Amino acid sequence: MKKLTNDFGNIIADNQNSLSAGAKGPLLMQDYILLEKLAHQNRERIPERTVHAKGSGAYGELKITKDISQYTKAKVLQLGENTPLFIRFSTVAGEAGAADAERDVRGFAIKFYTKEGNWDLVGNNTPTFFIRDAYKFPDFIHTQKRDPRTHLRSNNAAWDFWSLCPESLHQVTILMSDRGIPASYRHMHGFGSHTYSLINDKNERFWVKFHFKTKQGIKNLTNEEAANLIANDRESHQRDLYEAIEKGDFPKWTFQIQVLKEDEAEKLGFNPFDLTKVWPHSIVPLIEVGELVLNKNVQNYFNEVEQAAFSPSNIVPGISFSPDKMLQARIFSYPDAHRYRIGTNYHLLPVNRAKSEVNTYNVAGAMNFDTYKNGLAYYEPNSYDDSPKEDKNYLEPDLALEGNAQRYAPLDNDFYTQPRALFDIMNQDQKEQLFKNIAASMSGVDKKIIARALSHFEKISSEYANGVKKALKM
């Protein structure tokens, strides 16, 4: 039998009774096991994520089955490569205790432990987002959280923001469609959402979007089905994912990309870095690359899921950024959030730690348990050959920039073409669900805000607007 110990290996003789002065007496300060247990319990929670607080995670691998070396030199994307990964699915708006089956966007964040360092692809189950400039992000998230006066979620705040920011119409239409409540994390697609770069061995840049198409098939819930499920199981997504992997029914996704040459971006007819828009497949077809499979559950939820930290700043040679304003801001905000939530050295935790060699001059900081192995040099540049040095062979190709620095308005105000294209491919049942879901989400919303939203729906399609009016019984 294993002997019970404290965190430092000291054997505990009695874990049932506090040390006291007599059977009825007060407790003694020398009962350090009691003090350790209470002090540790007080610190068992870290600040929850501001967004994506409720989530589930699993391990797996990415298998590359097609040759895309003409687009990228990244080793992780070369034919035949198998890369271990960790994925975290999540809802966006709800707190850590929220129900899984709520109408919300789902996070789809992947950490690839590549031979060249960690590559994090932080996306959603939608190819678009509500806004295209991170300047609006804190305000948008406020509308999804609780009113500081009432501490209640507010449909009014959400629709007030959306109707005043019509670039959100595309994402709102997706969210309110029949795909707004996935039946499980296994039965939804994943998207990198942002535009990124691929760079090949000729140092040529291509713009790219990443897609993961579920092999389990798309399955969704209606509002009524979700309400019934939540009444019986608030952890339905977590349970489904964990149990599927435990019984060997490993979830799989087909990995695909869309690619544009750097000088082909204009063929889209709109800003290719606008997160509220998709690249039409008729213009930029999907290219199959490989398969993502999840095959191992976590052993400790807190250590591996709650402390998992993803950031689009983590890239590898052959993959890089784009001028996407939302992406640019996330490059800063994600690691900043992790340092606040988890600590300066969050990268040393096993779930976050790179499996490739790490050579850095970053030292010290709270909870740093790494071994310093840079020899005589703890700075750079230095004169010692056995200390890590920069390598200019990994410089990226120049990115041409132009224009004066100012607070530019978006390049276009076409908020309606892509939502209209999405609406037009819906069948009648899907349209009726859309109308019904929008009407349900407008409960308690100010009439002037509803009128403003309807005016936008009218610009998408009179059928869209009239359908919502009918569902609202107007």
mmCIF file with all atom_site columns, N, CA, C and O in Angstrom, residues 199-232:
data_model
loop_
_atom_site.group_PDB
_atom_site.id
_atom_site.type_symbol
_atom_site.label_atom_id
_atom_site.label_alt_id
_atom_site.label_comp_id
_atom_site.label_asym_id
_atom_site.label_entity_id
_atom_site.label_seq_id
_atom_site.pdbx_PDB_ins_code
_atom_site.Cartn_x
_atom_site.Cartn_y
_atom_site.Cartn_z
_atom_site.occupancy
_atom_site.B_iso_or_equiv
_atom_site.pdbx_formal_charge
_atom_site.auth_seq_id
_atom_site.auth_comp_id
_atom_site.auth_asym_id
_atom_site.auth_atom_id
_atom_site.pdbx_PDB_model_num
ATOM 1   N N  . ILE A 1 199 ? 5.166   29.871 -46.067 1.00 0.00 ? 199 ILE A N  1
ATOM 2   C CA . ILE A 1 199 ? 6.402   30.293 -46.724 1.00 0.00 ? 199 ILE A CA 1
ATOM 3   C C  . ILE A 1 199 ? 7.149   29.048 -47.162 1.00 0.00 ? 199 ILE A C  1
ATOM 4   O O  . ILE A 1 199 ? 7.367   28.124 -46.353 1.00 0.00 ? 199 ILE A O  1
ATOM 5   N N  . ASN A 1 200 ? 7.511   28.982 -48.449 1.00 0.00 ? 200 ASN A N  1
ATOM 6   C CA . ASN A 1 200 ? 8.187   27.779 -48.956 1.00 0.00 ? 200 ASN A CA 1
ATOM 7   C C  . ASN A 1 200 ? 9.699   27.933 -48.910 1.00 0.00 ? 200 ASN A C  1
ATOM 8   O O  . ASN A 1 200 ? 10.229  28.952 -48.441 1.00 0.00 ? 200 ASN A O  1
ATOM 9   N N  . ASP A 1 201 ? 10.405  26.904 -49.397 1.00 0.00 ? 201 ASP A N  1
ATOM 10  C CA . ASP A 1 201 ? 11.875  26.919 -49.314 1.00 0.00 ? 201 ASP A CA 1
ATOM 11  C C  . ASP A 1 201 ? 12.510  27.899 -50.294 1.00 0.00 ? 201 ASP A C  1
ATOM 12  O O  . ASP A 1 201 ? 13.726  28.119 -50.260 1.00 0.00 ? 201 ASP A O  1
ATOM 13  N N  . LYS A 1 202 ? 11.697  28.507 -51.175 1.00 0.00 ? 202 LYS A N  1
ATOM 14  C CA . LYS A 1 202 ? 12.195  29.579 -52.041 1.00 0.00 ? 202 LYS A CA 1
ATOM 15  C C  . LYS A 1 202 ? 11.951  30.949 -51.422 1.00 0.00 ? 202 LYS A C  1
ATOM 16  O O  . LYS A 1 202 ? 12.180  31.971 -52.063 1.00 0.00 ? 202 LYS A O  1
ATOM 17  N N  . ASN A 1 203 ? 11.452  30.950 -50.207 1.00 0.00 ? 203 ASN A N  1
ATOM 18  C CA . ASN A 1 203 ? 11.110  32.173 -49.477 1.00 0.00 ? 203 ASN A CA 1
ATOM 19  C C  . ASN A 1 203 ? 9.970   32.943 -50.146 1.00 0.00 ? 203 ASN A C  1
ATOM 20  O O  . ASN A 1 203 ? 9.888   34.176 -50.080 1.00 0.00 ? 203 ASN A O  1
ATOM 21  N N  . GLU A 1 204 ? 9.056   32.197 -50.781 1.00 0.00 ? 204 GLU A N  1
ATOM 22  C CA . GLU A 1 204 ? 7.852   32.776 -51.360 1.00 0.00 ? 204 GLU A CA 1
ATOM 23  C C  . GLU A 1 204 ? 6.723   32.683 -50.338 1.00 0.00 ? 204 GLU A C  1
ATOM 24  O O  . GLU A 1 204 ? 6.569   31.667 -49.654 1.00 0.00 ? 204 GLU A O  1
ATOM 25  N N  . ARG A 1 205 ? 5.918   33.739 -50.266 1.00 0.00 ? 205 ARG A N  1
ATOM 26  C CA . ARG A 1 205 ? 4.811   33.775 -49.306 1.00 0.00 ? 205 ARG A CA 1
ATOM 27  C C  . ARG A 1 205 ? 3.485   33.478 -50.012 1.00 0.00 ? 205 ARG A C  1
ATOM 28  O O  . ARG A 1 205 ? 3.228   33.962 -51.116 1.00 0.00 ? 205 ARG A O  1
ATOM 29  N N  . PHE A 1 206 ? 2.642   32.706 -49.327 1.00 0.00 ? 206 PHE A N  1
ATOM 30  C CA . PHE A 1 206 ? 1.274   32.442 -49.770 1.00 0.00 ? 206 PHE A CA 1
ATOM 31  C C  . PHE A 1 206 ? 0.344   32.760 -48.611 1.00 0.00 ? 206 PHE A C  1
ATOM 32  O O  . PHE A 1 206 ? 0.684   32.531 -47.439 1.00 0.00 ? 206 PHE A O  1
ATOM 33  N N  . TRP A 1 207 ? -0.816  33.290 -48.920 1.00 0.00 ? 207 TRP A N  1
ATOM 34  C CA . TRP A 1 207 ? -1.841  33.489 -47.886 1.00 0.00 ? 207 TRP A CA 1
ATOM 35  C C  . TRP A 1 207 ? -2.630  32.196 -47.747 1.00 0.00 ? 207 TRP A C  1
ATOM 36  O O  . TRP A 1 207 ? -2.905  31.522 -48.733 1.00 0.00 ? 207 TRP A O  1
ATOM 37  N N  . VAL A 1 208 ? -3.012  31.842 -46.522 1.00 0.00 ? 208 VAL A N  1
ATOM 38  C CA . VAL A 1 208 ? -3.640  30.546 -46.287 1.00 0.00 ? 208 VAL A CA 1
ATOM 39  C C  . VAL A 1 208 ? -4.734  30.647 -45.240 1.00 0.00 ? 208 VAL A C  1
ATOM 40  O O  . VAL A 1 208 ? -4.662  31.460 -44.314 1.00 0.00 ? 208 VAL A O  1
ATOM 41  N N  . LYS A 1 209 ? -5.757  29.822 -45.392 1.00 0.00 ? 209 LYS A N  1
ATOM 42  C CA . LYS A 1 209 ? -6.764  29.587 -44.358 1.00 0.00 ? 209 LYS A CA 1
ATOM 43  C C  . LYS A 1 209 ? -6.809  28.092 -44.063 1.00 0.00 ? 209 LYS A C  1
ATOM 44  O O  . LYS A 1 209 ? -6.736  27.271 -44.975 1.00 0.00 ? 209 LYS A O  1
ATOM 45  N N  . PHE A 1 210 ? -6.939  27.755 -42.774 1.00 0.00 ? 210 PHE A N  1
ATOM 46  C CA . PHE A 1 210 ? -6.910  26.363 -42.333 1.00 0.00 ? 210 PHE A CA 1
ATOM 47  C C  . PHE A 1 210 ? -8.328  25.882 -41.993 1.00 0.00 ? 210 PHE A C  1
ATOM 48  O O  . PHE A 1 210 ? -9.085  26.589 -41.321 1.00 0.00 ? 210 PHE A O  1
ATOM 49  N N  . HIS A 1 211 ? -8.660  24.667 -42.426 1.00 0.00 ? 211 HIS A N  1
ATOM 50  C CA . HIS A 1 211 ? -9.985  24.079 -42.209 1.00 0.00 ? 211 HIS A CA 1
ATOM 51  C C  . HIS A 1 211 ? -9.838  22.659 -41.667 1.00 0.00 ? 211 HIS A C  1
ATOM 52  O O  . HIS A 1 211 ? -8.945  21.909 -42.099 1.00 0.00 ? 211 HIS A O  1
ATOM 53  N N  . PHE A 1 212 ? -10.735 22.293 -40.762 1.00 0.00 ? 212 PHE A N  1
ATOM 54  C CA . PHE A 1 212 ? -10.807 20.918 -40.257 1.00 0.00 ? 212 PHE A CA 1
ATOM 55  C C  . PHE A 1 212 ? -12.263 20.465 -40.369 1.00 0.00 ? 212 PHE A C  1
ATOM 56  O O  . PHE A 1 212 ? -13.136 21.002 -39.676 1.00 0.00 ? 212 PHE A O  1
ATOM 57  N N  . LYS A 1 213 ? -12.533 19.501 -41.248 1.00 0.00 ? 213 LYS A N  1
ATOM 58  C CA . LYS A 1 213 ? -13.899 19.052 -41.509 1.00 0.00 ? 213 LYS A CA 1
ATOM 59  C C  . LYS A 1 213 ? -14.153 17.740 -40.768 1.00 0.00 ? 213 LYS A C  1
ATOM 60  O O  . LYS A 1 213 ? -13.449 16.752 -40.972 1.00 0.00 ? 213 LYS A O  1
ATOM 61  N N  . THR A 1 214 ? -15.164 17.730 -39.906 1.00 0.00 ? 214 THR A N  1
ATOM 62  C CA . THR A 1 214 ? -15.445 16.558 -39.091 1.00 0.00 ? 214 THR A CA 1
ATOM 63  C C  . THR A 1 214 ? -15.784 15.343 -39.939 1.00 0.00 ? 214 THR A C  1
ATOM 64  O O  . THR A 1 214 ? -16.548 15.428 -40.901 1.00 0.00 ? 214 THR A O  1
ATOM 65  N N  . LYS A 1 215 ? -15.212 14.198 -39.572 1.00 0.00 ? 215 LYS A N  1
ATOM 66  C CA . LYS A 1 215 ? -15.531 12.935 -40.229 1.00 0.00 ? 215 LYS A CA 1
ATOM 67  C C  . LYS A 1 215 ? -16.685 12.219 -39.537 1.00 0.00 ? 215 LYS A C  1
ATOM 68  O O  . LYS A 1 215 ? -17.125 11.162 -40.000 1.00 0.00 ? 215 LYS A O  1
ATOM 69  N N  . GLN A 1 216 ? -17.152 12.781 -38.424 1.00 0.00 ? 216 GLN A N  1
ATOM 70  C CA . GLN A 1 216 ? -18.286 12.197 -37.713 1.00 0.00 ? 216 GLN A CA 1
ATOM 71  C C  . GLN A 1 216 ? -19.613 12.679 -38.276 1.00 0.00 ? 216 GLN A C  1
ATOM 72  O O  . GLN A 1 216 ? -20.678 12.161 -37.914 1.00 0.00 ? 216 GLN A O  1
ATOM 73  N N  . GLY A 1 217 ? -19.556 13.685 -39.151 1.00 0.00 ? 217 GLY A N  1
ATOM 74  C CA . GLY A 1 217 ? -20.771 14.294 -39.672 1.00 0.00 ? 217 GLY A CA 1
ATOM 75  C C  . GLY A 1 217 ? -21.232 15.434 -38.786 1.00 0.00 ? 217 GLY A C  1
ATOM 76  O O  . GLY A 1 217 ? -20.994 15.442 -37.580 1.00 0.00 ? 217 GLY A O  1
ATOM 77  N N  . ILE A 1 218 ? -21.874 16.406 -39.382 1.00 0.00 ? 218 ILE A N  1
ATOM 78  C CA . ILE A 1 218 ? -22.411 17.547 -38.630 1.00 0.00 ? 218 ILE A CA 1
ATOM 79  C C  . ILE A 1 218 ? -23.692 17.127 -37.918 1.00 0.00 ? 218 ILE A C  1
ATOM 80  O O  . ILE A 1 218 ? -24.592 16.554 -38.525 1.00 0.00 ? 218 ILE A O  1
ATOM 81  N N  . LYS A 1 219 ? -23.761 17.396 -36.623 1.00 0.00 ? 219 LYS A N  1
ATOM 82  C CA . LYS A 1 219 ? -24.983 17.179 -35.858 1.00 0.00 ? 219 LYS A CA 1
ATOM 83  C C  . LYS A 1 219 ? -25.202 18.383 -34.962 1.00 0.00 ? 219 LYS A C  1
ATOM 84  O O  . LYS A 1 219 ? -24.258 18.875 -34.335 1.00 0.00 ? 219 LYS A O  1
ATOM 85  N N  . ASN A 1 220 ? -26.431 18.857 -34.908 1.00 0.00 ? 220 ASN A N  1
ATOM 86  C CA . ASN A 1 220 ? -26.749 20.051 -34.145 1.00 0.00 ? 220 ASN A CA 1
ATOM 87  C C  . ASN A 1 220 ? -27.993 19.835 -33.293 1.00 0.00 ? 220 ASN A C  1
ATOM 88  O O  . ASN A 1 220 ? -28.724 18.867 -33.472 1.00 0.00 ? 220 ASN A O  1
ATOM 89  N N  . LEU A 1 221 ? -28.227 20.770 -32.385 1.00 0.00 ? 221 LEU A N  1
ATOM 90  C CA . LEU A 1 221 ? -29.392 20.723 -31.511 1.00 0.00 ? 221 LEU A CA 1
ATOM 91  C C  . LEU A 1 221 ? -30.283 21.933 -31.775 1.00 0.00 ? 221 LEU A C  1
ATOM 92  O O  . LEU A 1 221 ? -29.781 23.030 -32.057 1.00 0.00 ? 221 LEU A O  1
ATOM 93  N N  . THR A 1 222 ? -31.586 21.735 -31.664 1.00 0.00 ? 222 THR A N  1
ATOM 94  C CA . THR A 1 222 ? -32.504 22.872 -31.652 1.00 0.00 ? 222 THR A CA 1
ATOM 95  C C  . THR A 1 222 ? -32.496 23.481 -30.262 1.00 0.00 ? 222 THR A C  1
ATOM 96  O O  . THR A 1 222 ? -31.968 22.904 -29.299 1.00 0.00 ? 222 THR A O  1
ATOM 97  N N  . ASN A 1 223 ? -33.093 24.668 -30.126 1.00 0.00 ? 223 ASN A N  1
ATOM 98  C CA . ASN A 1 223 ? -33.196 25.285 -28.793 1.00 0.00 ? 223 ASN A CA 1
ATOM 99  C C  . ASN A 1 223 ? -33.892 24.353 -27.810 1.00 0.00 ? 223 ASN A C  1
ATOM 100 O O  . ASN A 1 223 ? -33.478 24.231 -26.647 1.00 0.00 ? 223 ASN A O  1
ATOM 101 N N  . GLU A 1 224 ? -34.946 23.699 -28.270 1.00 0.00 ? 224 GLU A N  1
ATOM 102 C CA . GLU A 1 224 ? -35.718 22.819 -27.392 1.00 0.00 ? 224 GLU A CA 1
ATOM 103 C C  . GLU A 1 224 ? -34.901 21.588 -26.988 1.00 0.00 ? 224 GLU A C  1
ATOM 104 O O  . GLU A 1 224 ? -34.899 21.184 -25.808 1.00 0.00 ? 224 GLU A O  1
ATOM 105 N N  . GLU A 1 225 ? -34.206 21.003 -27.943 1.00 0.00 ? 225 GLU A N  1
ATOM 106 C CA . GLU A 1 225 ? -33.368 19.841 -27.631 1.00 0.00 ? 225 GLU A CA 1
ATOM 107 C C  . GLU A 1 225 ? -32.253 20.218 -26.665 1.00 0.00 ? 225 GLU A C  1
ATOM 108 O O  . GLU A 1 225 ? -31.945 19.465 -25.731 1.00 0.00 ? 225 GLU A O  1
ATOM 109 N N  . ALA A 1 226 ? -31.665 21.391 -26.883 1.00 0.00 ? 226 ALA A N  1
ATOM 110 C CA . ALA A 1 226 ? -30.587 21.839 -25.997 1.00 0.00 ? 226 ALA A CA 1
ATOM 111 C C  . ALA A 1 226 ? -31.104 22.085 -24.583 1.00 0.00 ? 226 ALA A C  1
ATOM 112 O O  . ALA A 1 226 ? -30.451 21.711 -23.595 1.00 0.00 ? 226 ALA A O  1
ATOM 113 N N  . ALA A 1 227 ? -32.270 22.707 -24.467 1.00 0.00 ? 227 ALA A N  1
ATOM 114 C CA . ALA A 1 227 ? -32.844 22.986 -23.144 1.00 0.00 ? 227 ALA A CA 1
ATOM 115 C C  . ALA A 1 227 ? -33.116 21.688 -22.386 1.00 0.00 ? 227 ALA A C  1
ATOM 116 O O  . ALA A 1 227 ? -32.819 21.578 -21.183 1.00 0.00 ? 227 ALA A O  1
ATOM 117 N N  . ASN A 1 228 ? -33.646 20.698 -23.071 1.00 0.00 ? 228 ASN A N  1
ATOM 118 C CA . ASN A 1 228 ? -33.912 19.408 -22.434 1.00 0.00 ? 228 ASN A CA 1
ATOM 119 C C  . ASN A 1 228 ? -32.615 18.720 -22.022 1.00 0.00 ? 228 ASN A C  1
ATOM 120 O O  . ASN A 1 228 ? -32.537 18.099 -20.946 1.00 0.00 ? 228 ASN A O  1
ATOM 121 N N  . LEU A 1 229 ? -31.596 18.835 -22.862 1.00 0.00 ? 229 LEU A N  1
ATOM 122 C CA . LEU A 1 229 ? -30.314 18.214 -22.545 1.00 0.00 ? 229 LEU A CA 1
ATOM 123 C C  . LEU A 1 229 ? -29.657 18.887 -21.345 1.00 0.00 ? 229 LEU A C  1
ATOM 124 O O  . LEU A 1 229 ? -29.173 18.219 -20.424 1.00 0.00 ? 229 LEU A O  1
ATOM 125 N N  . ILE A 1 230 ? -29.667 20.230 -21.341 1.00 0.00 ? 230 ILE A N  1
ATOM 126 C CA . ILE A 1 230 ? -29.043 20.978 -20.250 1.00 0.00 ? 230 ILE A CA 1
ATOM 127 C C  . ILE A 1 230 ? -29.723 20.661 -18.918 1.00 0.00 ? 230 ILE A C  1
ATOM 128 O O  . ILE A 1 230 ? -29.060 20.608 -17.866 1.00 0.00 ? 230 ILE A O  1
ATOM 129 N N  . ALA A 1 231 ? -31.026 20.432 -18.953 1.00 0.00 ? 231 ALA A N  1
ATOM 130 C CA . ALA A 1 231 ? -31.753 20.115 -17.722 1.00 0.00 ? 231 ALA A CA 1
ATOM 131 C C  . ALA A 1 231 ? -31.259 18.823 -17.079 1.00 0.00 ? 231 ALA A C  1
ATOM 132 O O  . ALA A 1 231 ? -31.394 18.638 -15.864 1.00 0.00 ? 231 ALA A O  1
ATOM 133 N N  . ASN A 1 232 ? -30.663 17.954 -17.883 1.00 0.00 ? 232 ASN A N  1
ATOM 134 C CA . ASN A 1 232 ? -30.206 16.653 -17.380 1.00 0.00 ? 232 ASN A CA 1
ATOM 135 C C  . ASN A 1 232 ? -28.688 16.503 -17.354 1.00 0.00 ? 232 ASN A C  1
ATOM 136 O O  . ASN A 1 232 ? -28.169 15.666 -16.610 1.00 0.00 ? 232 ASN A O  1
#
